[in-house]
Coordinates of C-alpha atoms in Angstrom, one line a residue:
M1 CA 144.1 90.5 56.0
A2 CA 142.4 90.7 59.5
A3 CA 138.4 90.4 59.3
S4 CA 135.6 91.7 61.4
L5 CA 133.0 89.4 62.6
H6 CA 129.8 90.5 63.9
V7 CA 127.5 89.2 66.6
P8 CA 124.6 88.7 66.2
A9 CA 124.3 90.3 62.6
D10 CA 126.9 87.7 60.9
Y11 CA 126.6 84.8 63.7
P12 CA 123.7 84.0 66.0
T13 CA 126.4 83.5 69.1
I14 CA 129.8 84.9 70.3
Q15 CA 131.3 81.3 70.3
A16 CA 129.7 80.7 66.7
A17 CA 132.1 83.8 65.5
L18 CA 135.1 82.6 67.6
D19 CA 135.2 79.3 65.8
A20 CA 134.7 81.0 62.4
A21 CA 137.6 83.4 63.2
R22 CA 140.9 83.4 62.0
V23 CA 144.1 84.6 63.9
A24 CA 144.1 88.4 64.5
D25 CA 140.7 88.5 63.5
T26 CA 138.1 90.8 65.7
V27 CA 134.8 89.4 66.7
L28 CA 132.6 92.7 67.5
V29 CA 129.6 92.2 69.6
A30 CA 126.6 94.5 69.7
A31 CA 125.4 95.7 72.8
G32 CA 123.1 93.7 74.9
T33 CA 123.1 90.8 77.8
Y34 CA 124.3 87.6 76.4
R35 CA 123.0 84.2 77.9
G36 CA 123.1 80.6 77.3
D37 CA 124.9 77.9 75.5
G38 CA 127.5 79.6 72.8
N39 CA 127.7 82.5 74.9
R40 CA 129.5 81.7 78.0
D41 CA 132.4 79.3 78.6
L42 CA 134.0 81.3 75.6
D43 CA 137.2 79.4 74.0
F44 CA 139.5 80.9 71.6
R45 CA 140.4 77.6 70.6
G46 CA 144.3 78.6 70.7
K47 CA 143.8 81.6 68.2
D48 CA 144.9 84.8 69.3
L49 CA 141.7 86.8 68.4
V50 CA 140.3 90.1 69.8
L51 CA 136.8 89.7 71.3
R52 CA 135.5 93.4 71.5
S53 CA 131.9 94.9 72.3
E54 CA 130.7 97.8 70.3
K55 CA 129.5 99.8 73.1
G56 CA 131.5 98.9 76.1
R57 CA 131.2 97.3 79.4
D58 CA 128.1 99.0 80.5
A59 CA 125.9 98.2 77.5
T60 CA 127.4 94.6 77.0
W61 CA 127.0 91.8 79.6
I62 CA 128.0 88.5 79.7
D63 CA 125.5 86.4 81.8
C64 CA 126.9 83.3 82.8
E65 CA 124.2 81.8 84.7
G66 CA 126.4 79.1 86.5
T67 CA 125.1 77.0 89.6
D68 CA 126.6 74.2 91.6
K69 CA 125.1 71.9 89.5
D70 CA 125.2 73.6 86.3
P71 CA 128.9 75.6 86.7
H72 CA 129.7 77.9 83.8
R73 CA 131.9 80.8 83.6
G74 CA 132.5 83.6 80.9
V75 CA 136.2 83.1 79.4
Y76 CA 138.1 79.9 79.4
L77 CA 141.5 80.0 77.5
H78 CA 143.8 76.8 77.6
S79 CA 145.3 76.1 74.3
G80 CA 148.6 78.2 74.4
E81 CA 147.1 81.6 73.3
T82 CA 149.7 84.6 73.8
L83 CA 149.1 88.2 75.4
A84 CA 147.5 89.3 71.8
A85 CA 144.3 87.1 72.9
T86 CA 142.2 90.1 74.0
V87 CA 138.9 90.6 75.8
E88 CA 137.7 94.0 75.7
G89 CA 134.5 95.7 77.0
F90 CA 132.4 93.3 79.0
T91 CA 130.8 92.7 82.1
I92 CA 130.9 89.0 83.0
T93 CA 128.5 88.1 86.0
G94 CA 127.0 85.1 87.5
G95 CA 129.9 82.7 86.8
R96 CA 130.3 80.0 89.3
F97 CA 131.8 76.7 89.7
P98 CA 131.2 74.7 93.0
V99 CA 134.0 74.5 96.0
G100 CA 135.1 70.8 96.2
D101 CA 136.2 70.0 92.6
L102 CA 139.7 71.9 92.4
P103 CA 140.4 70.9 88.9
T104 CA 137.6 72.5 87.5
S105 CA 136.8 75.1 90.3
R106 CA 138.9 78.0 88.9
G107 CA 138.1 81.2 87.9
G108 CA 134.7 81.9 88.2
G109 CA 134.5 84.8 85.1
V110 CA 137.7 84.1 83.5
N111 CA 140.2 81.0 83.9
L112 CA 143.6 80.9 82.3
D113 CA 145.2 77.7 82.1
D114 CA 148.5 77.4 80.4
A115 CA 147.6 80.5 78.3
S116 CA 148.2 84.4 78.3
A117 CA 145.4 87.1 77.6
T118 CA 144.7 90.7 77.8
L119 CA 141.7 92.3 79.8
V120 CA 140.8 95.5 78.8
D121 CA 138.1 97.7 80.4
C122 CA 136.1 94.5 81.8
T123 CA 134.2 94.1 84.9
I124 CA 134.0 90.7 86.5
R125 CA 131.2 90.6 89.1
D126 CA 129.3 88.3 91.2
C127 CA 131.2 85.3 90.1
S128 CA 132.4 82.5 92.4
A129 CA 135.1 79.4 92.3
W130 CA 137.6 77.6 94.8
L131 CA 140.5 79.7 93.2
G132 CA 140.0 83.0 91.9
G133 CA 136.1 83.7 92.2
G134 CA 136.7 86.6 89.2
V135 CA 140.0 85.0 87.6
C136 CA 142.2 82.4 87.9
A137 CA 145.5 82.0 85.8
L138 CA 147.8 79.3 86.3
G139 CA 151.0 78.7 84.1
P140 CA 153.1 75.8 83.9
V141 CA 155.6 74.8 86.6
D142 CA 158.0 74.5 84.0
G143 CA 158.0 75.8 80.3
D144 CA 157.7 79.1 78.6
P145 CA 156.5 82.0 81.1
I146 CA 152.7 82.4 80.7
A147 CA 151.5 86.3 81.5
L148 CA 147.9 87.7 82.0
T149 CA 147.5 91.6 81.5
M150 CA 144.7 93.8 82.8
I151 CA 144.0 97.1 81.9
G152 CA 141.2 99.6 83.4
C153 CA 139.4 96.4 84.5
D154 CA 137.4 96.0 87.7
V155 CA 136.9 92.5 89.6
I156 CA 134.1 93.1 92.3
D157 CA 132.0 91.2 94.7
C158 CA 133.5 87.9 93.8
G159 CA 134.5 85.0 95.9
D160 CA 132.8 82.0 97.7
G161 CA 133.2 80.3 101.0
L162 CA 134.7 77.7 102.5
F163 CA 138.5 77.1 101.9
T164 CA 138.1 79.8 99.0
S165 CA 141.6 81.5 98.1
G166 CA 141.8 84.8 96.1
G167 CA 138.2 85.9 96.2
G168 CA 138.8 88.1 93.7
I169 CA 141.9 86.9 91.9
Y170 CA 144.3 83.9 91.6
I171 CA 147.8 83.8 90.3
G172 CA 150.1 81.1 90.1
F173 CA 153.5 80.4 87.9
M174 CA 152.4 83.5 85.9
T175 CA 153.6 87.3 85.5
F176 CA 150.8 89.4 85.9
K177 CA 150.5 93.2 84.8
A178 CA 148.0 95.2 85.9
S179 CA 147.0 99.3 85.7
D180 CA 144.0 101.5 86.5
C181 CA 142.2 98.5 88.0
R182 CA 139.8 98.0 91.3
I183 CA 139.7 95.1 93.0
E184 CA 136.7 95.5 95.5
R185 CA 134.4 94.0 97.8
N186 CA 135.7 90.5 96.8
H187 CA 135.6 87.7 99.9
A188 CA 137.7 84.5 100.5
F189 CA 137.6 82.1 103.7
E190 CA 141.4 81.7 104.6
N191 CA 143.9 83.5 102.2
A192 CA 143.5 86.7 99.9
G193 CA 140.0 88.2 99.4
G194 CA 141.4 90.4 96.7
L195 CA 144.2 88.9 95.2
F196 CA 146.6 85.7 95.7
L197 CA 149.7 85.8 94.3
N198 CA 151.1 82.1 94.7
T199 CA 154.4 80.3 93.9
F200 CA 156.9 81.6 91.4
S201 CA 154.6 84.9 90.3
N202 CA 155.0 88.3 89.8
L203 CA 153.1 91.1 89.8
S204 CA 153.5 94.7 88.7
A205 CA 150.5 97.1 89.5
T206 CA 150.3 100.7 88.6
R207 CA 147.5 103.1 89.7
C208 CA 145.4 99.9 91.0
T209 CA 143.3 99.9 94.0
F210 CA 142.6 96.8 96.5
S211 CA 139.9 97.8 98.8
D212 CA 136.8 96.6 101.0
N213 CA 137.9 92.5 100.3
T214 CA 137.4 90.2 103.6
L215 CA 138.4 87.2 104.7
T216 CA 135.8 85.1 106.9
G217 CA 137.4 82.2 108.0
F218 CA 138.3 81.3 111.8
G219 CA 142.3 81.7 111.4
P220 CA 144.8 81.9 110.7
T221 CA 143.6 83.9 107.9
Q222 CA 146.1 85.9 105.8
G223 CA 145.9 89.1 103.4
A224 CA 142.7 90.3 103.0
G225 CA 143.8 92.8 100.1
I226 CA 147.1 90.9 98.6
R227 CA 148.2 87.7 99.6
T228 CA 151.6 86.4 98.2
F229 CA 153.6 83.1 98.8
R230 CA 157.0 82.6 97.2
G231 CA 156.1 85.8 94.7
S232 CA 157.5 89.0 93.9
M233 CA 155.7 92.4 93.5
D234 CA 156.1 96.0 92.3
L235 CA 153.1 98.3 93.3
D236 CA 153.5 102.0 92.4
E237 CA 150.5 104.6 93.0
C238 CA 148.2 102.2 94.4
T239 CA 145.8 102.1 97.1
I240 CA 145.3 99.2 99.5
Q241 CA 142.5 100.3 101.6
N242 CA 139.9 99.5 104.1
N243 CA 140.6 95.2 103.8
T244 CA 139.5 93.1 106.6
A245 CA 141.3 89.9 107.4
G246 CA 138.9 88.3 110.3
I247 CA 139.9 86.6 113.3
K248 CA 143.3 85.1 114.3
S249 CA 144.5 87.3 111.0
R250 CA 147.7 88.3 109.8
G251 CA 148.3 91.7 106.9
G252 CA 145.1 93.2 106.7
G253 CA 146.0 94.8 103.9
I254 CA 148.8 92.8 102.6
F255 CA 150.4 89.7 103.7
H256 CA 153.9 89.1 101.6
E257 CA 155.3 85.5 102.8
G258 CA 158.4 84.0 101.5
Q259 CA 160.3 80.7 102.3
R260 CA 163.1 80.1 104.6
N261 CA 166.2 81.3 102.6
K262 CA 164.3 81.8 99.5
P263 CA 163.7 85.6 99.9
Y264 CA 161.2 87.3 97.6
L265 CA 161.1 91.0 97.5
A266 CA 158.2 93.5 97.3
N267 CA 158.6 97.2 96.3
L268 CA 155.7 100.0 97.4
T269 CA 156.3 103.2 95.9
N270 CA 153.8 106.1 96.3
C271 CA 151.3 103.6 97.9
V272 CA 148.8 104.4 100.4
V273 CA 147.8 101.5 102.8
T274 CA 144.8 102.7 104.8
G275 CA 142.2 101.6 107.1
N276 CA 143.0 97.8 107.2
R277 CA 142.3 95.6 109.9
A278 CA 143.9 92.4 111.2
T279 CA 144.9 90.6 114.3
R280 CA 148.6 91.0 113.5
G281 CA 150.1 93.5 111.0
G282 CA 146.9 95.7 110.5
G283 CA 148.4 97.8 107.2
I284 CA 151.0 95.0 106.2
E285 CA 153.0 91.6 107.3
V286 CA 156.5 90.6 105.6
R287 CA 157.4 87.3 107.1
N288 CA 159.9 84.3 106.3
D289 CA 163.0 86.0 105.0
N290 CA 161.2 88.3 102.3
T291 CA 161.8 92.0 101.8
M292 CA 159.7 95.3 101.4
N293 CA 160.9 98.1 100.7
L294 CA 158.2 101.2 101.6
R295 CA 159.2 104.0 99.4
F296 CA 157.5 107.4 99.5
S297 CA 154.4 105.7 100.8
T298 CA 151.6 106.1 104.0
V299 CA 150.4 103.7 106.3
A300 CA 147.8 105.2 108.4
G301 CA 144.5 104.4 110.2
N302 CA 145.1 100.5 109.9
S303 CA 144.1 98.4 113.0
G304 CA 145.7 95.5 114.8
S305 CA 147.6 94.4 117.8
P306 CA 150.4 93.7 117.8
G307 CA 151.8 95.8 114.6
A308 CA 148.8 98.3 114.1
G309 CA 150.6 99.4 110.9
V310 CA 153.4 97.0 110.3
A311 CA 154.6 93.8 111.5
S312 CA 158.0 92.1 110.2
T313 CA 158.6 88.5 111.3
A314 CA 160.6 85.4 110.9
F315 CA 163.8 86.8 109.5
A316 CA 161.9 89.4 107.2
Q317 CA 163.3 92.9 106.2
V318 CA 161.2 95.9 106.1
K319 CA 163.1 98.9 104.6
A320 CA 161.4 102.2 105.0
F321 CA 162.5 105.2 102.7
D322 CA 160.6 108.6 102.8
S323 CA 157.4 107.4 104.0
I324 CA 154.6 107.9 106.6
I325 CA 153.6 105.3 109.5
W326 CA 151.3 107.0 111.5
G327 CA 147.9 106.6 113.3
N328 CA 147.5 103.2 113.1
E329 CA 145.4 101.8 116.0
G330 CA 146.4 99.1 118.0
D331 CA 149.6 97.9 120.2
G332 CA 152.3 100.0 118.3
Q333 CA 153.0 101.4 114.8
I334 CA 155.6 98.7 114.2
Y335 CA 156.0 95.1 115.5
T336 CA 158.8 92.6 115.1
E337 CA 159.7 89.0 116.0
Y338 CA 161.5 86.0 115.4
N339 CA 164.7 88.2 114.0
G340 CA 162.3 90.2 111.6
T341 CA 163.5 93.8 111.4
L342 CA 162.3 97.1 110.2
S343 CA 164.9 100.0 109.3
A344 CA 163.7 103.6 108.5
R345 CA 165.3 106.8 106.8
Y346 CA 163.6 110.0 106.6
C347 CA 160.6 108.8 107.4
D348 CA 157.6 110.0 109.9
I349 CA 156.9 107.3 112.3
E350 CA 154.2 107.9 115.4
G351 CA 156.5 107.1 118.4
G352 CA 159.5 107.4 116.7
R353 CA 162.2 105.2 115.2
E354 CA 166.1 105.6 114.9
G355 CA 167.5 106.6 111.6
D356 CA 168.8 109.3 109.6
G357 CA 166.3 112.1 109.1
N358 CA 163.5 110.1 110.7
I359 CA 160.6 112.5 112.7
D360 CA 158.1 112.0 114.7
A361 CA 155.4 114.6 114.4
D362 CA 151.7 114.6 113.0
P363 CA 151.8 114.6 109.4
L364 CA 148.5 116.7 109.7
F365 CA 146.7 114.9 106.7
S366 CA 143.8 116.4 104.8
D367 CA 141.0 114.6 106.0
S368 CA 141.8 111.1 107.3
A369 CA 138.8 110.4 108.6
R370 CA 137.5 110.7 105.1
D371 CA 140.7 108.4 103.8
D372 CA 141.9 111.4 102.1
Y373 CA 145.9 111.3 102.9
H374 CA 147.0 113.9 101.4
L375 CA 149.5 116.8 103.2
T376 CA 148.2 120.1 103.9
D377 CA 150.2 123.1 104.2
A378 CA 151.6 122.9 107.8
S379 CA 152.9 119.4 107.2
P380 CA 156.0 118.7 108.8
C381 CA 156.5 115.9 106.2
I382 CA 156.7 118.7 103.3
D383 CA 160.6 119.2 102.1
S384 CA 161.3 116.7 104.9
A385 CA 162.3 113.5 102.8
G386 CA 165.6 112.4 101.6
G387 CA 164.6 111.7 97.9
A388 CA 167.8 110.3 97.1
G389 CA 168.4 112.7 94.3
E390 CA 165.9 111.1 92.1
K391 CA 163.0 112.9 90.4
V392 CA 159.9 110.5 90.7
I393 CA 156.0 111.2 91.1
D394 CA 153.8 110.9 93.5
M395 CA 150.5 109.2 94.1
D396 CA 148.3 111.5 91.9
G397 CA 151.1 111.9 89.1
D398 CA 152.6 115.1 90.5
D399 CA 156.4 115.3 89.7
R400 CA 158.5 115.4 92.7
P401 CA 159.9 117.7 94.7
Q402 CA 157.3 120.7 94.2
G403 CA 159.0 122.9 96.2
D404 CA 162.2 123.4 98.2
G405 CA 162.7 119.3 99.0
Y406 CA 160.8 116.1 98.8
D407 CA 157.8 115.1 100.8
M408 CA 157.4 112.6 103.1
G409 CA 154.9 109.8 102.4
A410 CA 152.5 109.4 99.3
D411 CA 151.4 112.7 98.7
E412 CA 153.9 115.5 97.1
Y413 CA 152.3 118.7 98.3
A414 CA 151.3 121.3 95.8
V415 CA 150.0 124.8 96.4
Q416 CA 146.6 125.1 95.2
P417 CA 145.7 127.7 92.8
T418 CA 143.7 130.6 93.2
C419 CA 141.9 130.2 89.7
D420 CA 141.0 126.9 88.8
L421 CA 139.2 124.3 86.0
E422 CA 135.9 124.5 85.3
V423 CA 133.4 121.5 84.3
Q424 CA 131.4 122.5 81.1
L425 CA 128.5 119.8 80.1
D426 CA 127.2 120.3 76.7
D427 CA 125.0 118.1 74.1
Y428 CA 122.9 116.7 77.0
P429 CA 119.5 115.4 76.6
V430 CA 116.9 116.7 79.2
S431 CA 114.5 113.4 78.9
L432 CA 115.1 109.8 78.1
M433 CA 113.0 106.4 78.2
P434 CA 114.3 103.3 80.0
G435 CA 117.0 101.4 77.4
E436 CA 117.9 104.5 75.7
A437 CA 121.4 105.9 75.6
L438 CA 122.5 108.7 77.7
K439 CA 124.9 110.4 75.9
F440 CA 126.7 113.9 76.5
R441 CA 130.1 115.8 76.1
A442 CA 131.8 116.7 79.6
S443 CA 135.1 118.8 79.4
A444 CA 137.4 120.7 81.7
H445 CA 138.0 124.4 80.9
N446 CA 141.4 126.4 81.7
D447 CA 140.7 130.0 81.6
C448 CA 143.7 130.7 84.3
D449 CA 147.1 132.2 83.2
Q450 CA 148.7 129.1 84.2
A451 CA 148.5 125.4 83.1
L452 CA 146.4 123.5 85.7
G453 CA 145.9 119.8 86.2
L454 CA 143.1 117.0 87.0
D455 CA 143.7 113.4 88.0
K456 CA 140.4 112.3 88.4
A457 CA 136.9 112.6 87.4
T458 CA 133.4 110.9 88.2
L459 CA 129.9 110.7 87.3
T460 CA 127.1 110.8 89.9
I461 CA 123.5 110.3 89.2
T462 CA 120.9 110.8 91.9
G463 CA 116.9 110.6 91.6
P464 CA 114.8 107.3 92.2
A465 CA 117.9 105.3 91.4
G466 CA 121.3 106.2 91.7
L467 CA 125.1 105.5 90.2
E468 CA 128.5 106.3 90.9
R469 CA 131.0 105.8 88.1
R470 CA 134.9 106.7 87.9
L471 CA 135.0 108.5 84.4
Y472 CA 139.1 109.0 84.9
S473 CA 141.6 108.4 87.4
G474 CA 145.4 108.1 86.8
R475 CA 148.1 110.2 86.2
M476 CA 147.9 114.1 86.6
I477 CA 146.3 115.5 83.0
M478 CA 147.7 118.9 82.4
I479 CA 145.7 121.8 80.7
D480 CA 147.3 124.7 79.3
S481 CA 146.0 128.2 79.8
G482 CA 143.2 128.7 77.3
G483 CA 142.8 124.7 77.0
E484 CA 140.3 121.9 77.5
V485 CA 140.2 118.4 78.0
G486 CA 136.8 116.5 77.2
A487 CA 135.3 113.4 76.4
T488 CA 131.7 112.1 75.3
V489 CA 130.0 110.3 78.0
Q490 CA 127.9 107.4 77.3
L491 CA 125.8 104.7 79.4
T492 CA 123.0 102.7 78.6
V493 CA 119.9 103.5 80.9
P494 CA 118.6 100.0 82.2
G495 CA 115.2 99.2 80.9
H496 CA 113.9 98.8 84.7
A497 CA 115.2 102.1 85.8
P498 CA 112.4 103.8 87.8
V499 CA 111.0 106.7 85.9
G500 CA 111.4 110.5 87.5
T501 CA 113.8 113.3 87.6
Y502 CA 117.5 112.5 88.0
D503 CA 120.4 114.8 88.5
I504 CA 123.6 114.1 86.7
E505 CA 126.7 115.7 88.1
V506 CA 130.4 115.4 86.8
T507 CA 133.0 116.3 89.4
I508 CA 136.7 116.8 88.7
F509 CA 139.7 116.4 91.2
R510 CA 143.4 117.3 92.1
E511 CA 144.7 115.2 94.9
G512 CA 141.8 114.1 96.3
A513 CA 140.5 117.9 96.5
V514 CA 137.0 118.8 94.6
I515 CA 138.2 121.4 91.8
D516 CA 134.9 122.2 90.2
S517 CA 131.6 120.4 89.2
N518 CA 128.6 120.7 87.1
S519 CA 124.9 118.9 86.7
F520 CA 121.6 119.0 84.3
S521 CA 118.6 117.6 85.2
L522 CA 117.2 114.7 83.1
E523 CA 113.4 113.3 83.1
L524 CA 113.3 109.7 82.9
T525 CA 109.9 109.0 81.2
S526 CA 107.9 105.6 80.3
V527 CA 106.4 107.2 77.4
W528 CA 106.5 110.2 75.3
G529 CA 102.8 111.5 75.8
L530 CA 99.1 111.2 74.8
T531 CA 97.2 112.8 72.2
M532 CA 93.4 112.3 71.6
S533 CA 90.6 113.1 69.5
V534 CA 87.0 112.4 69.5
P535 CA 85.5 112.0 65.8
G536 CA 82.0 111.4 66.2
Y537 CA 81.5 108.4 68.7
R538 CA 85.0 107.1 68.4
V539 CA 87.7 108.1 70.9
E540 CA 90.9 107.6 68.8
W541 CA 94.4 108.3 70.9
V542 CA 98.2 107.7 70.0
V543 CA 101.0 106.8 72.2
S544 CA 104.8 106.6 72.0
A545 CA 106.3 103.7 74.2
P546 CA 109.6 102.3 75.0
V547 CA 110.7 99.1 73.1
G548 CA 109.6 96.1 74.5
A549 CA 107.1 98.2 76.9
S550 CA 104.4 96.3 78.9
G551 CA 102.2 96.9 81.7
L552 CA 100.4 99.8 80.0
A553 CA 97.3 100.7 80.8
F554 CA 94.5 103.2 79.6
G555 CA 91.5 104.6 81.3
P556 CA 89.4 107.8 82.5
S557 CA 91.3 109.9 85.1
G558 CA 88.2 109.7 87.9
T559 CA 88.0 107.1 90.1
D560 CA 84.3 106.3 89.8
F561 CA 83.7 105.4 86.6
E562 CA 81.2 102.7 86.8
D563 CA 78.6 102.4 84.1
H564 CA 80.2 105.6 82.6
L565 CA 82.2 103.9 79.9
Y566 CA 81.3 101.1 77.6
I567 CA 83.6 99.4 75.1
G568 CA 82.7 97.8 71.9
A569 CA 86.5 96.9 70.7
A570 CA 90.0 98.1 70.8
R571 CA 92.5 97.4 68.4
N572 CA 96.2 97.9 68.2
A573 CA 96.8 100.0 64.6
L574 CA 99.6 98.0 63.9
G575 CA 98.0 95.0 64.0
G576 CA 98.4 93.7 67.4
E577 CA 95.8 91.6 69.6
I578 CA 92.2 92.8 69.5
V579 CA 90.7 93.2 73.0
R580 CA 86.9 92.6 72.8
V581 CA 84.5 93.5 75.8
D582 CA 80.8 93.1 75.9
R583 CA 79.0 96.3 75.1
K584 CA 77.0 96.1 78.7
R585 CA 80.1 95.6 80.7
S586 CA 81.4 98.6 81.8
L587 CA 85.4 99.6 81.8
S588 CA 85.8 99.1 85.6
T589 CA 83.6 95.9 85.8
F590 CA 86.1 94.8 83.0
A591 CA 89.0 95.7 85.0
N592 CA 87.9 94.0 88.2
V593 CA 87.2 90.6 86.0
S594 CA 90.8 91.2 84.4
G595 CA 92.6 92.0 87.7
L596 CA 93.7 95.1 86.4
D597 CA 93.4 98.9 87.1
H598 CA 92.5 99.4 83.7
L599 CA 92.6 98.5 79.9
T600 CA 95.6 96.7 79.0
F601 CA 97.5 95.9 75.6
P602 CA 100.2 93.7 74.8
P603 CA 103.8 94.7 74.7
V604 CA 104.3 97.3 72.1
D605 CA 107.5 99.1 70.4
G606 CA 107.4 102.7 69.1
E607 CA 104.5 104.3 68.5
F608 CA 101.3 102.7 67.9
A609 CA 97.5 104.3 67.9
M610 CA 94.1 102.6 69.4
G611 CA 90.8 103.4 68.7
L612 CA 87.3 102.2 70.2
H613 CA 83.5 102.9 69.7
W614 CA 82.5 104.4 72.5
S615 CA 79.1 105.9 74.4
W616 CA 79.6 108.2 77.9
W617 CA 77.5 109.8 80.3
G618 CA 80.0 110.8 82.9
N619 CA 81.7 114.3 82.9
D620 CA 85.3 112.9 83.5
T621 CA 87.0 115.2 80.6
F622 CA 90.6 113.9 81.3
W623 CA 91.9 110.5 80.7
R624 CA 95.2 108.8 81.8
L625 CA 97.5 106.7 80.6
N626 CA 99.6 104.4 82.8
F627 CA 103.1 102.4 83.1
D628 CA 103.9 100.1 85.7
G629 CA 101.3 101.5 88.1
S630 CA 102.4 105.1 87.3
V631 CA 100.5 107.9 85.6
V632 CA 102.7 109.1 82.9
A633 CA 100.4 111.3 80.9
L634 CA 96.9 112.7 80.8
A635 CA 95.1 114.1 78.0
S636 CA 91.7 116.1 78.0
I637 CA 88.6 115.6 75.6
D638 CA 87.1 118.7 74.9
S639 CA 83.7 117.8 74.1
N640 CA 81.1 114.6 74.5
P641 CA 79.3 113.6 71.5

């Protein structure tokens, strides 16, 4: 029977638990940040194990602390593990391997070498290596197929400098499946800021986003979002957006390259390719005998010259069906050279294109300036696609067709209801302290007479600090009349979060449009409060402080209290350090000597009591408690002894 091993309750480090585990066991890791040997370069040693966090990636971090001189990564599997080897619910950060040592400089966050793995709900960020700044997966040139599966994962802000390929992810001789993943803000020098799909690899991606990835080389640079070389791919309901390929570049969003007389196929269905930039093929370039099928896809708002939208070169073939190529900025929407071709049927192409059912008319997007490429009710693309008689879904998971016929592009227009879903928030706190868990329930209610759906939900936190998080993004979730769908939202407030008032808002969407939102206010405080009493000539106070609190100070609220207060001794009632002050030295003088504003105490956990003997000739009646330079509590003394 499979066992569960707990870190750190049963084992001091993650690697110690992995070493003790047997095949099919689960290693459960408590919330926290894990650093140092035994908590990085994690190795399953050929065993198919499950490594899972107890509280999810927001609360469980692996900080690799890698440098050029002391390189480290998060996970390294190299002993024939299968897809049953699973890593779930971690944020992996700080992995680094220096450029120049190619055999080892692969996969700054996760490296698979002749091994398979499944990554679930993980974030890999701020990692770097020569090949695959975030993730590198290389299979054998000959032998059994090796695979990587990623579900609900984010690869963000990864990459490196000179000659780096695959800033986010590098795949070679592998099968790669990804769903509901984000590959964002990664960078490389020459090839593939986001994903490099190299020799004899194939990709299947569903509901994934490749956005804001960059190439910084001097050219030729290729494929800021996705770059393939002798690899095949199927993209469904994916977004390739705002990727930049630099100077002398090709394929800002996608560069799909084959080998002469050895074509490789790419299928894009229900995809949006927008806002990408390159010298040639701003959105897409297909080259060297490769073939790409664009079906129910939208290529718009890209820039490049020539071929602002799509370029087909060197015997490549692009076949567009039921798609939109419009509003791309540069020298022509489409560019072909060296026997490259682009054929189209039932497409809306700016400037026109020969082919059955093609039109040349403004598609009337909802708000292209804000990257919203849904169709509006007057769009000529509605009911104008061929559809090939096959029922499919659109980029939001809506069924096709919705009306009398199929719609061109990635969006199938759906009439918006007059009555709609409402967001309800329950069981939420009104105040928290840094380090505590923010937990509440969010639900969408349907009080209308028909079934209604949502395809996206977000969490936005505004205040002294901010946060935006995707709670859900995927296929349309249908809610029957009178029904609801909901989930518990939980994340840990960072220990360094500034105190103050925060607004917590949950918003639900359908096809890019806001359906409803709801919010509540939260007060983040450093301490719960302050109580004081004056029995005789002794003032006593009780304070509740966050775990590990430091920078705690206490003193009169007046600014001028020289010679007003004399301290004999102060002691932490839980046995902490005794602070002694000369009876003839005032608090103000003592503060000046110590370099602090007020009397300070060592770090404390939970509630503690303090007391001091005092004599006081002033008339200050309010005392204050400071934390990290801010007044967090006031208390009054009713009388002077």
